[in-house]
PDB file of C-alpha atoms in Angstrom:
ATOM      1  CA  UNK A   1      57.651 -43.903  76.568  1.00 67.00           C
ATOM      2  CA  UNK A   2      58.801 -46.037  73.673  1.00 65.00           C
ATOM      3  CA  UNK A   3      57.522 -45.083  70.250  1.00 63.00           C
ATOM      4  CA  UNK A   4      57.983 -48.130  68.055  1.00 59.00           C
ATOM      5  CA  UNK A   5      57.634 -48.023  64.325  1.00 57.00           C
ATOM      6  CA  UNK A   6      57.364 -51.617  63.204  1.00 47.00           C
ATOM      7  CA  UNK A   7      58.023 -51.572  59.497  1.00 46.00           C
ATOM      8  CA  UNK A   8      57.581 -55.285  58.927  1.00 39.00           C
ATOM      9  CA  UNK A   9      53.920 -54.769  58.057  1.00 38.00           C
ATOM     10  CA  UNK A  10      54.499 -51.980  55.580  1.00 38.00           C
ATOM     11  CA  UNK A  11      54.606 -52.455  51.856  1.00 37.00           C
ATOM     12  CA  UNK A  12      57.915 -53.260  50.344  1.00 38.00           C
ATOM     13  CA  UNK A  13      60.065 -50.258  49.503  1.00 40.00           C
ATOM     14  CA  UNK A  14      59.115 -48.506  46.300  1.00 38.00           C
ATOM     15  CA  UNK A  15      62.791 -48.326  45.445  1.00 41.00           C
ATOM     16  CA  UNK A  16      63.340 -49.767  41.956  1.00 40.00           C
ATOM     17  CA  UNK A  17      64.766 -53.264  42.175  1.00 41.00           C
ATOM     18  CA  UNK A  18      64.180 -54.746  38.752  1.00 40.00           C
ATOM     19  CA  UNK A  19      67.153 -57.032  39.175  1.00 42.00           C
ATOM     20  CA  UNK A  20      69.298 -57.696  42.229  1.00 42.00           C
ATOM     21  CA  UNK A  21      72.876 -56.802  41.504  1.00 43.00           C
ATOM     22  CA  UNK A  22      75.943 -58.337  43.026  1.00 43.00           C
ATOM     23  CA  UNK A  23      77.751 -55.459  44.634  1.00 40.00           C
ATOM     24  CA  UNK A  24      81.354 -55.033  45.600  1.00 43.00           C
ATOM     25  CA  UNK A  25      82.003 -53.740  49.129  1.00 40.00           C
ATOM     26  CA  UNK A  26      83.059 -50.109  49.099  1.00 42.00           C
ATOM     27  CA  UNK A  27      86.655 -49.841  50.228  1.00 45.00           C
ATOM     28  CA  UNK A  28      86.434 -46.560  52.085  1.00 48.00           C
ATOM     29  CA  UNK A  29      89.639 -47.017  54.036  1.00 44.00           C
ATOM     30  CA  UNK A  30      92.271 -49.676  54.698  1.00 41.00           C
ATOM     31  CA  UNK A  31      91.420 -49.242  58.383  1.00 54.00           C
ATOM     32  CA  UNK A  32      87.925 -50.559  59.207  1.00 92.00           C
ATOM     33  CA  UNK A  33      85.627 -48.150  60.980  1.00 97.00           C
ATOM     34  CA  UNK A  34      84.973 -50.703  63.710  1.00 96.00           C
ATOM     35  CA  UNK A  35      88.644 -50.737  64.673  1.00 96.00           C
ATOM     36  CA  UNK A  36      88.992 -46.968  64.448  1.00 96.00           C
ATOM     37  CA  UNK A  37      85.898 -46.108  66.495  1.00 98.00           C
ATOM     38  CA  UNK A  38      85.724 -48.911  69.074  1.00 97.00           C
ATOM     39  CA  UNK A  39      86.056 -47.900  72.716  1.00 97.00           C
ATOM     40  CA  UNK A  40      89.087 -49.636  74.222  1.00 95.00           C
ATOM     41  CA  UNK A  41      90.550 -49.594  77.729  1.00 95.00           C
ATOM     42  CA  UNK A  42      91.827 -46.140  78.593  1.00 96.00           C
ATOM     43  CA  UNK A  43      89.504 -44.316  76.174  1.00 97.00           C
ATOM     44  CA  UNK A  44      88.806 -40.713  77.158  1.00 98.00           C
ATOM     45  CA  UNK A  45      85.854 -39.023  75.497  1.00 98.00           C
ATOM     46  CA  UNK A  46      87.249 -35.538  76.042  1.00 97.00           C
ATOM     47  CA  UNK A  47      90.337 -36.429  73.996  1.00 97.00           C
ATOM     48  CA  UNK A  48      88.373 -37.259  70.831  1.00 98.00           C
ATOM     49  CA  UNK A  49      87.975 -34.354  68.424  1.00 98.00           C
ATOM     50  CA  UNK A  50      84.279 -34.153  67.391  1.00 98.00           C
ATOM     51  CA  UNK A  51      85.381 -32.896  63.953  1.00 98.00           C
ATOM     52  CA  UNK A  52      87.743 -35.798  63.323  1.00 98.00           C
ATOM     53  CA  UNK A  53      87.099 -38.337  60.561  1.00 97.00           C
ATOM     54  CA  UNK A  54      88.715 -41.596  61.727  1.00 96.00           C
ATOM     55  CA  UNK A  55      89.207 -44.254  59.031  1.00 96.00           C
ATOM     56  CA  UNK A  56      88.351 -41.793  56.243  1.00 96.00           C
ATOM     57  CA  UNK A  57      90.753 -39.393  54.570  1.00 94.00           C
ATOM     58  CA  UNK A  58      88.381 -37.925  52.001  1.00 95.00           C
ATOM     59  CA  UNK A  59      86.520 -34.642  51.903  1.00 96.00           C
ATOM     60  CA  UNK A  60      82.795 -33.968  52.260  1.00 97.00           C
ATOM     61  CA  UNK A  61      81.873 -34.651  48.631  1.00 97.00           C
ATOM     62  CA  UNK A  62      83.838 -37.895  48.673  1.00 97.00           C
ATOM     63  CA  UNK A  63      82.179 -38.917  51.911  1.00 97.00           C
ATOM     64  CA  UNK A  64      78.716 -38.322  50.482  1.00 96.00           C
ATOM     65  CA  UNK A  65      79.656 -40.299  47.381  1.00 96.00           C
ATOM     66  CA  UNK A  66      80.935 -43.178  49.512  1.00 96.00           C
ATOM     67  CA  UNK A  67      77.691 -43.183  51.490  1.00 96.00           C
ATOM     68  CA  UNK A  68      75.610 -43.435  48.319  1.00 96.00           C
ATOM     69  CA  UNK A  69      77.918 -46.035  46.767  1.00 96.00           C
ATOM     70  CA  UNK A  70      77.430 -48.426  49.692  1.00 95.00           C
ATOM     71  CA  UNK A  71      73.617 -48.325  49.632  1.00 94.00           C
ATOM     72  CA  UNK A  72      73.249 -51.345  47.319  1.00 94.00           C
ATOM     73  CA  UNK A  73      75.465 -53.577  49.430  1.00 95.00           C
ATOM     74  CA  UNK A  74      73.726 -52.525  52.635  1.00 95.00           C
ATOM     75  CA  UNK A  75      70.347 -53.181  51.043  1.00 94.00           C
ATOM     76  CA  UNK A  76      71.441 -56.624  49.846  1.00 95.00           C
ATOM     77  CA  UNK A  77      72.850 -57.648  53.221  1.00 96.00           C
ATOM     78  CA  UNK A  78      69.698 -56.500  54.988  1.00 95.00           C
ATOM     79  CA  UNK A  79      67.598 -58.566  52.593  1.00 95.00           C
ATOM     80  CA  UNK A  80      69.818 -61.619  53.164  1.00 96.00           C
ATOM     81  CA  UNK A  81      69.363 -61.178  56.917  1.00 96.00           C
ATOM     82  CA  UNK A  82      65.605 -60.982  56.512  1.00 95.00           C
ATOM     83  CA  UNK A  83      65.526 -63.977  54.141  1.00 95.00           C
ATOM     84  CA  UNK A  84      67.634 -66.090  56.485  1.00 94.00           C
ATOM     85  CA  UNK A  85      64.956 -65.888  59.178  1.00 94.00           C
ATOM     86  CA  UNK A  86      62.464 -67.498  56.793  1.00 91.00           C
ATOM     87  CA  UNK A  87      64.718 -70.566  56.803  1.00 91.00           C
ATOM     88  CA  UNK A  88      64.907 -70.665  60.600  1.00 92.00           C
ATOM     89  CA  UNK A  89      67.875 -68.327  61.127  1.00 93.00           C
ATOM     90  CA  UNK A  90      68.096 -66.562  64.483  1.00 94.00           C
ATOM     91  CA  UNK A  91      70.427 -63.711  63.524  1.00 96.00           C
ATOM     92  CA  UNK A  92      69.261 -60.138  64.022  1.00 96.00           C
ATOM     93  CA  UNK A  93      70.925 -56.787  64.509  1.00 97.00           C
ATOM     94  CA  UNK A  94      70.344 -54.145  67.156  1.00 98.00           C
ATOM     95  CA  UNK A  95      71.710 -50.683  66.350  1.00 98.00           C
ATOM     96  CA  UNK A  96      71.692 -48.441  69.425  1.00 98.00           C
ATOM     97  CA  UNK A  97      72.149 -44.725  68.739  1.00 98.00           C
ATOM     98  CA  UNK A  98      72.818 -42.354  71.640  1.00 98.00           C
ATOM     99  CA  UNK A  99      73.915 -38.749  71.726  1.00 97.00           C
ATOM    100  CA  UNK A 100      73.245 -35.268  72.992  1.00 96.00           C
ATOM    101  CA  UNK A 101      70.423 -33.215  71.464  1.00 95.00           C
ATOM    102  CA  UNK A 102      71.167 -32.217  67.823  1.00 96.00           C
ATOM    103  CA  UNK A 103      73.974 -34.792  67.566  1.00 97.00           C
ATOM    104  CA  UNK A 104      72.453 -36.181  64.370  1.00 95.00           C
ATOM    105  CA  UNK A 105      70.424 -39.201  65.463  1.00 95.00           C
ATOM    106  CA  UNK A 106      67.599 -38.200  63.126  1.00 93.00           C
ATOM    107  CA  UNK A 107      69.994 -37.972  60.202  1.00 94.00           C
ATOM    108  CA  UNK A 108      71.146 -41.518  60.880  1.00 96.00           C
ATOM    109  CA  UNK A 109      67.538 -42.701  60.743  1.00 94.00           C
ATOM    110  CA  UNK A 110      66.938 -40.954  57.415  1.00 93.00           C
ATOM    111  CA  UNK A 111      70.204 -41.415  55.571  1.00 93.00           C
ATOM    112  CA  UNK A 112      71.450 -44.771  56.887  1.00 94.00           C
ATOM    113  CA  UNK A 113      68.520 -46.774  58.211  1.00 93.00           C
ATOM    114  CA  UNK A 114      66.275 -45.229  55.544  1.00 91.00           C
ATOM    115  CA  UNK A 115      68.456 -46.689  52.803  1.00 88.00           C
ATOM    116  CA  UNK A 116      67.277 -50.271  53.407  1.00 89.00           C
ATOM    117  CA  UNK A 117      63.952 -51.975  52.767  1.00 89.00           C
ATOM    118  CA  UNK A 118      61.552 -50.903  55.550  1.00 88.00           C
ATOM    119  CA  UNK A 119      60.154 -54.440  55.573  1.00 88.00           C
ATOM    120  CA  UNK A 120      63.182 -55.557  57.570  1.00 92.00           C
ATOM    121  CA  UNK A 121      63.536 -52.679  60.032  1.00 95.00           C
ATOM    122  CA  UNK A 122      61.991 -51.988  63.433  1.00 95.00           C
ATOM    123  CA  UNK A 123      62.656 -48.495  64.774  1.00 96.00           C
ATOM    124  CA  UNK A 124      61.957 -47.549  68.378  1.00 96.00           C
ATOM    125  CA  UNK A 125      62.330 -44.010  69.711  1.00 95.00           C
ATOM    126  CA  UNK A 126      62.514 -44.003  73.496  1.00 95.00           C
ATOM    127  CA  UNK A 127      60.990 -41.013  75.243  1.00 92.00           C
ATOM    128  CA  UNK A 128      60.383 -40.277  78.927  1.00 91.00           C
ATOM    129  CA  UNK A 129      58.900 -43.455  80.456  1.00 93.00           C
ATOM    130  CA  UNK A 130      55.155 -43.710  80.995  1.00 94.00           C
ATOM    131  CA  UNK A 131      53.603 -44.522  84.365  1.00 95.00           C
ATOM    132  CA  UNK A 132      53.342 -48.172  83.317  1.00 96.00           C
ATOM    133  CA  UNK A 133      56.986 -48.259  82.238  1.00 95.00           C
ATOM    134  CA  UNK A 134      58.107 -46.641  85.506  1.00 93.00           C
ATOM    135  CA  UNK A 135      56.230 -49.314  87.451  1.00 95.00           C
ATOM    136  CA  UNK A 136      58.334 -52.049  85.848  1.00 97.00           C
ATOM    137  CA  UNK A 137      62.096 -52.780  85.868  1.00 96.00           C
ATOM    138  CA  UNK A 138      63.975 -50.358  83.617  1.00 97.00           C
ATOM    139  CA  UNK A 139      64.701 -53.023  80.981  1.00 98.00           C
ATOM    140  CA  UNK A 140      61.028 -53.987  80.656  1.00 98.00           C
ATOM    141  CA  UNK A 141      60.264 -51.567  77.846  1.00 97.00           C
ATOM    142  CA  UNK A 142      63.574 -52.402  76.166  1.00 98.00           C
ATOM    143  CA  UNK A 143      62.830 -56.137  76.026  1.00 97.00           C
ATOM    144  CA  UNK A 144      59.463 -55.408  74.411  1.00 96.00           C
ATOM    145  CA  UNK A 145      61.190 -53.518  71.591  1.00 97.00           C
ATOM    146  CA  UNK A 146      63.899 -56.046  70.711  1.00 98.00           C
ATOM    147  CA  UNK A 147      64.042 -57.063  67.029  1.00 97.00           C
ATOM    148  CA  UNK A 148      62.720 -60.402  65.826  1.00 96.00           C
ATOM    149  CA  UNK A 149      64.988 -62.832  63.928  1.00 96.00           C
ATOM    150  CA  UNK A 150      65.939 -61.453  60.526  1.00 96.00           C
ATOM    151  CA  UNK A 151      65.271 -57.850  61.527  1.00 97.00           C
ATOM    152  CA  UNK A 152      67.434 -54.795  62.025  1.00 97.00           C
ATOM    153  CA  UNK A 153      66.234 -53.155  65.213  1.00 97.00           C
ATOM    154  CA  UNK A 154      67.148 -49.517  65.740  1.00 97.00           C
ATOM    155  CA  UNK A 155      66.956 -47.739  69.098  1.00 97.00           C
ATOM    156  CA  UNK A 156      66.830 -43.933  69.013  1.00 96.00           C
ATOM    157  CA  UNK A 157      68.038 -43.568  72.596  1.00 95.00           C
ATOM    158  CA  UNK A 158      67.869 -46.715  74.699  1.00 97.00           C
ATOM    159  CA  UNK A 159      68.336 -48.419  78.049  1.00 97.00           C
ATOM    160  CA  UNK A 160      71.384 -46.198  78.509  1.00 98.00           C
ATOM    161  CA  UNK A 161      69.089 -43.299  79.329  1.00 97.00           C
ATOM    162  CA  UNK A 162      68.730 -45.082  82.667  1.00 97.00           C
ATOM    163  CA  UNK A 163      72.371 -44.381  83.505  1.00 98.00           C
ATOM    164  CA  UNK A 164      72.438 -40.984  81.793  1.00 97.00           C
ATOM    165  CA  UNK A 165      69.466 -38.733  82.432  1.00 96.00           C
ATOM    166  CA  UNK A 166      68.603 -40.430  85.738  1.00 96.00           C
ATOM    167  CA  UNK A 167      72.151 -39.799  86.905  1.00 97.00           C
ATOM    168  CA  UNK A 168      72.367 -36.206  85.718  1.00 97.00           C
ATOM    169  CA  UNK A 169      68.991 -35.241  87.172  1.00 96.00           C
ATOM    170  CA  UNK A 170      69.097 -37.414  90.319  1.00 95.00           C
ATOM    171  CA  UNK A 171      65.909 -39.238  89.312  1.00 95.00           C
ATOM    172  CA  UNK A 172      66.849 -42.373  91.246  1.00 94.00           C
ATOM    173  CA  UNK A 173      69.285 -42.957  94.145  1.00 96.00           C
ATOM    174  CA  UNK A 174      72.943 -43.277  93.049  1.00 96.00           C
ATOM    175  CA  UNK A 175      73.135 -46.829  94.390  1.00 97.00           C
ATOM    176  CA  UNK A 176      70.304 -47.774  92.036  1.00 97.00           C
ATOM    177  CA  UNK A 177      71.740 -46.405  88.807  1.00 97.00           C
ATOM    178  CA  UNK A 178      75.205 -47.731  89.683  1.00 97.00           C
ATOM    179  CA  UNK A 179      73.820 -51.279  89.810  1.00 97.00           C
ATOM    180  CA  UNK A 180      72.443 -50.844  86.322  1.00 98.00           C
ATOM    181  CA  UNK A 181      75.841 -50.989  84.600  1.00 98.00           C
ATOM    182  CA  UNK A 182      76.246 -54.646  85.594  1.00 98.00           C
ATOM    183  CA  UNK A 183      72.593 -55.367  84.772  1.00 98.00           C
ATOM    184  CA  UNK A 184      73.043 -53.899  81.286  1.00 98.00           C
ATOM    185  CA  UNK A 185      76.212 -55.910  80.661  1.00 98.00           C
ATOM    186  CA  UNK A 186      74.467 -59.145  81.621  1.00 98.00           C
ATOM    187  CA  UNK A 187      71.437 -58.232  79.494  1.00 98.00           C
ATOM    188  CA  UNK A 188      73.556 -57.528  76.410  1.00 98.00           C
ATOM    189  CA  UNK A 189      75.640 -60.669  76.897  1.00 97.00           C
ATOM    190  CA  UNK A 190      72.463 -62.756  76.796  1.00 98.00           C
ATOM    191  CA  UNK A 191      71.331 -60.916  73.667  1.00 97.00           C
ATOM    192  CA  UNK A 192      74.551 -61.823  71.898  1.00 97.00           C
ATOM    193  CA  UNK A 193      74.220 -65.448  73.008  1.00 96.00           C
ATOM    194  CA  UNK A 194      70.738 -65.451  71.458  1.00 96.00           C
ATOM    195  CA  UNK A 195      71.981 -64.329  68.048  1.00 95.00           C
ATOM    196  CA  UNK A 196      71.710 -60.554  68.374  1.00 97.00           C
ATOM    197  CA  UNK A 197      74.537 -58.472  66.900  1.00 97.00           C
ATOM    198  CA  UNK A 198      74.672 -55.393  69.129  1.00 98.00           C
ATOM    199  CA  UNK A 199      76.101 -52.185  67.617  1.00 98.00           C
ATOM    200  CA  UNK A 200      76.216 -49.312  70.123  1.00 98.00           C
ATOM    201  CA  UNK A 201      76.981 -45.879  68.708  1.00 98.00           C
ATOM    202  CA  UNK A 202      77.527 -42.659  70.600  1.00 98.00           C
ATOM    203  CA  UNK A 203      77.264 -39.543  68.456  1.00 98.00           C
ATOM    204  CA  UNK A 204      79.978 -37.244  69.829  1.00 98.00           C
ATOM    205  CA  UNK A 205      79.167 -33.589  69.211  1.00 98.00           C
ATOM    206  CA  UNK A 206      80.888 -30.481  70.588  1.00 98.00           C
ATOM    207  CA  UNK A 207      79.000 -27.847  72.601  1.00 97.00           C
ATOM    208  CA  UNK A 208      79.923 -25.267  69.957  1.00 98.00           C
ATOM    209  CA  UNK A 209      78.366 -27.325  67.173  1.00 98.00           C
ATOM    210  CA  UNK A 210      75.273 -27.982  69.237  1.00 97.00           C
ATOM    211  CA  UNK A 211      74.896 -24.244  69.807  1.00 97.00           C
ATOM    212  CA  UNK A 212      75.155 -23.605  66.067  1.00 97.00           C
ATOM    213  CA  UNK A 213      72.534 -26.256  65.265  1.00 96.00           C
ATOM    214  CA  UNK A 214      70.139 -24.968  67.915  1.00 96.00           C
ATOM    215  CA  UNK A 215      70.693 -21.466  66.557  1.00 96.00           C
ATOM    216  CA  UNK A 216      69.773 -22.605  63.061  1.00 95.00           C
ATOM    217  CA  UNK A 217      66.518 -24.041  64.366  1.00 95.00           C
ATOM    218  CA  UNK A 218      65.687 -20.691  65.939  1.00 95.00           C
ATOM    219  CA  UNK A 219      66.558 -18.712  62.809  1.00 94.00           C
ATOM    220  CA  UNK A 220      64.599 -20.757  60.265  1.00 93.00           C
ATOM    221  CA  UNK A 221      60.799 -21.019  60.369  1.00 93.00           C
ATOM    222  CA  UNK A 222      61.016 -24.418  58.683  1.00 94.00           C
ATOM    223  CA  UNK A 223      63.099 -25.619  61.640  1.00 91.00           C
ATOM    224  CA  UNK A 224      60.968 -24.258  64.496  1.00 92.00           C
ATOM    225  CA  UNK A 225      59.182 -27.577  64.811  1.00 92.00           C
ATOM    226  CA  UNK A 226      62.479 -29.255  65.658  1.00 90.00           C
ATOM    227  CA  UNK A 227      63.299 -26.865  68.497  1.00 92.00           C
ATOM    228  CA  UNK A 228      62.471 -27.820  72.055  1.00 90.00           C
ATOM    229  CA  UNK A 229      63.102 -25.205  74.759  1.00 92.00           C
ATOM    230  CA  UNK A 230      63.976 -28.112  77.021  1.00 90.00           C
ATOM    231  CA  UNK A 231      67.114 -28.628  74.924  1.00 91.00           C
ATOM    232  CA  UNK A 232      68.467 -25.408  76.421  1.00 94.00           C
ATOM    233  CA  UNK A 233      67.814 -26.771  79.915  1.00 93.00           C
ATOM    234  CA  UNK A 234      69.694 -29.951  79.103  1.00 94.00           C
ATOM    235  CA  UNK A 235      72.541 -27.946  77.557  1.00 95.00           C
ATOM    236  CA  UNK A 236      73.201 -26.396  80.969  1.00 96.00           C
ATOM    237  CA  UNK A 237      74.085 -29.889  82.210  1.00 97.00           C
ATOM    238  CA  UNK A 238      76.681 -30.518  79.485  1.00 97.00           C
ATOM    239  CA  UNK A 239      79.618 -31.343  81.826  1.00 97.00           C
ATOM    240  CA  UNK A 240      77.461 -33.739  83.853  1.00 98.00           C
ATOM    241  CA  UNK A 241      76.337 -35.546  80.706  1.00 98.00           C
ATOM    242  CA  UNK A 242      79.916 -35.879  79.473  1.00 98.00           C
ATOM    243  CA  UNK A 243      80.868 -37.384  82.815  1.00 98.00           C
ATOM    244  CA  UNK A 244      77.933 -39.802  82.617  1.00 98.00           C
ATOM    245  CA  UNK A 245      78.865 -40.822  79.064  1.00 98.00           C
ATOM    246  CA  UNK A 246      82.471 -41.399  80.070  1.00 98.00           C
ATOM    247  CA  UNK A 247      81.311 -43.685  82.875  1.00 98.00           C
ATOM    248  CA  UNK A 248      79.077 -45.836  80.677  1.00 97.00           C
ATOM    249  CA  UNK A 249      81.732 -46.061  77.964  1.00 98.00           C
ATOM    250  CA  UNK A 250      84.187 -47.339  80.563  1.00 97.00           C
ATOM    251  CA  UNK A 251      81.808 -49.760  82.265  1.00 98.00           C
ATOM    252  CA  UNK A 252      79.659 -51.073  79.406  1.00 98.00           C
ATOM    253  CA  UNK A 253      82.012 -51.733  76.500  1.00 97.00           C
ATOM    254  CA  UNK A 254      82.866 -55.449  76.686  1.00 96.00           C
ATOM    255  CA  UNK A 255      84.300 -57.300  73.695  1.00 94.00           C
ATOM    256  CA  UNK A 256      80.957 -58.875  72.784  1.00 93.00           C
ATOM    257  CA  UNK A 257      79.096 -55.534  72.750  1.00 96.00           C
ATOM    258  CA  UNK A 258      81.556 -52.636  72.545  1.00 97.00           C
ATOM    259  CA  UNK A 259      80.727 -48.975  72.153  1.00 98.00           C
ATOM    260  CA  UNK A 260      81.711 -47.055  69.049  1.00 98.00           C
ATOM    261  CA  UNK A 261      82.137 -43.302  69.430  1.00 98.00           C
ATOM    262  CA  UNK A 262      81.473 -41.396  66.204  1.00 98.00           C
ATOM    263  CA  UNK A 263      82.709 -37.793  65.892  1.00 98.00           C
ATOM    264  CA  UNK A 264      79.515 -36.007  64.861  1.00 98.00           C
ATOM    265  CA  UNK A 265      80.319 -32.352  64.196  1.00 98.00           C
ATOM    266  CA  UNK A 266      80.512 -33.217  60.485  1.00 98.00           C
ATOM    267  CA  UNK A 267      77.116 -34.674  59.625  1.00 97.00           C
ATOM    268  CA  UNK A 268      78.312 -36.285  56.414  1.00 98.00           C
ATOM    269  CA  UNK A 269      81.055 -38.163  58.243  1.00 98.00           C
ATOM    270  CA  UNK A 270      78.810 -39.336  61.078  1.00 98.00           C
ATOM    271  CA  UNK A 271      76.347 -40.808  58.589  1.00 97.00           C
ATOM    272  CA  UNK A 272      79.097 -42.530  56.641  1.00 97.00           C
ATOM    273  CA  UNK A 273      80.677 -43.911  59.820  1.00 97.00           C
ATOM    274  CA  UNK A 274      77.447 -45.410  61.157  1.00 97.00           C
ATOM    275  CA  UNK A 275      76.648 -46.873  57.748  1.00 97.00           C
ATOM    276  CA  UNK A 276      80.077 -48.480  57.581  1.00 97.00           C
ATOM    277  CA  UNK A 277      79.772 -49.847  61.115  1.00 97.00           C
ATOM    278  CA  UNK A 278      76.485 -51.452  60.161  1.00 96.00           C
ATOM    279  CA  UNK A 279      77.990 -52.819  56.939  1.00 96.00           C
ATOM    280  CA  UNK A 280      81.024 -54.259  58.678  1.00 96.00           C
ATOM    281  CA  UNK A 281      78.874 -56.072  61.232  1.00 96.00           C
ATOM    282  CA  UNK A 282      76.499 -57.427  58.596  1.00 96.00           C
ATOM    283  CA  UNK A 283      79.439 -58.672  56.543  1.00 94.00           C
ATOM    284  CA  UNK A 284      80.716 -60.416  59.653  1.00 94.00           C
ATOM    285  CA  UNK A 285      77.558 -62.522  59.820  1.00 94.00           C
ATOM    286  CA  UNK A 286      78.622 -64.233  56.559  1.00 93.00           C
ATOM    287  CA  UNK A 287      75.036 -64.274  55.320  1.00 93.00           C
ATOM    288  CA  UNK A 288      73.871 -66.337  52.350  1.00 93.00           C
ATOM    289  CA  UNK A 289      70.596 -66.805  50.536  1.00 95.00           C
ATOM    290  CA  UNK A 290      68.545 -69.708  51.928  1.00 93.00           C
ATOM    291  CA  UNK A 291      68.276 -72.813  49.780  1.00 93.00           C
ATOM    292  CA  UNK A 292      64.959 -73.503  48.059  1.00 93.00           C
ATOM    293  CA  UNK A 293      62.665 -75.808  50.060  1.00 92.00           C
ATOM    294  CA  UNK A 294      60.815 -76.890  46.916  1.00 94.00           C
ATOM    295  CA  UNK A 295      61.609 -78.552  43.604  1.00 95.00           C
ATOM    296  CA  UNK A 296      62.904 -75.638  41.509  1.00 96.00           C
ATOM    297  CA  UNK A 297      62.939 -77.583  38.235  1.00 96.00           C
ATOM    298  CA  UNK A 298      59.362 -78.776  38.737  1.00 97.00           C
ATOM    299  CA  UNK A 299      58.216 -75.252  39.504  1.00 96.00           C
ATOM    300  CA  UNK A 300      59.969 -73.916  36.392  1.00 96.00           C
ATOM    301  CA  UNK A 301      58.359 -76.611  34.240  1.00 96.00           C
ATOM    302  CA  UNK A 302      54.917 -75.909  35.654  1.00 96.00           C
ATOM    303  CA  UNK A 303      55.342 -72.149  35.103  1.00 96.00           C
ATOM    304  CA  UNK A 304      56.475 -72.700  31.520  1.00 97.00           C
ATOM    305  CA  UNK A 305      53.383 -74.724  30.760  1.00 96.00           C
ATOM    306  CA  UNK A 306      50.957 -72.327  32.389  1.00 92.00           C
TER     307      UNK A 306
END
């Protein structure tokens, strides 16, 4: 089941924006996060330390400060993307976030996606498919949730569940899920050709950190609501999930839509890394404000005389 929160109909963010400032990109590191985190040929998930902080040499406090310092630029770029669609632009962004339970997907939604104007964001959380979704091809529900021009679409889990959980739990024959790698690659290639910037992020958490986070949920009454006993069932399949992730990272990371693996044991770093990935891709679109389609001088004169 796909739970879609379309924020385009909501009121504009209550964030104070008396005057739009020109912001300078935050230089977090000489090495861009995209280069540091991109999955290349020969990548091995097991070799990446989940507590590492690629492309960032600072400590926790510095990381949090860098995250906050980049909010204005991210907000401005998102607004430029949204504005460009009003002038006929086709650009849009799709941020795909995958990861094991407790890997920090919710924190990304709050601290990264939540930093931009909700008017330009469409968030979809994919759950177990409904009967209707199961009766259609596996990409059917994904296509329905794709962002419109000018929007940042965010997938909390995605079409990759159909080569992850179905593989681990033998929900479909192996021959069926194996064919899906090629289907996904073709699907994403067509998205890119249609103006979609695809950013695929895997939140890489260690089993020890997951155990600690699950333990916290069981120790704190204010966290009980976040605990699902089914998470313990899934935890028992940890090696199988790591194998499934390794396979999709190897088979579905072409140059036009690569995977980025974010070490996620340090929440502050994971949030900063995803924010910077989003920033770097938005900068790459070379966005500009659309030209006025009316006589500005005439409008100013009319306003002055009103």
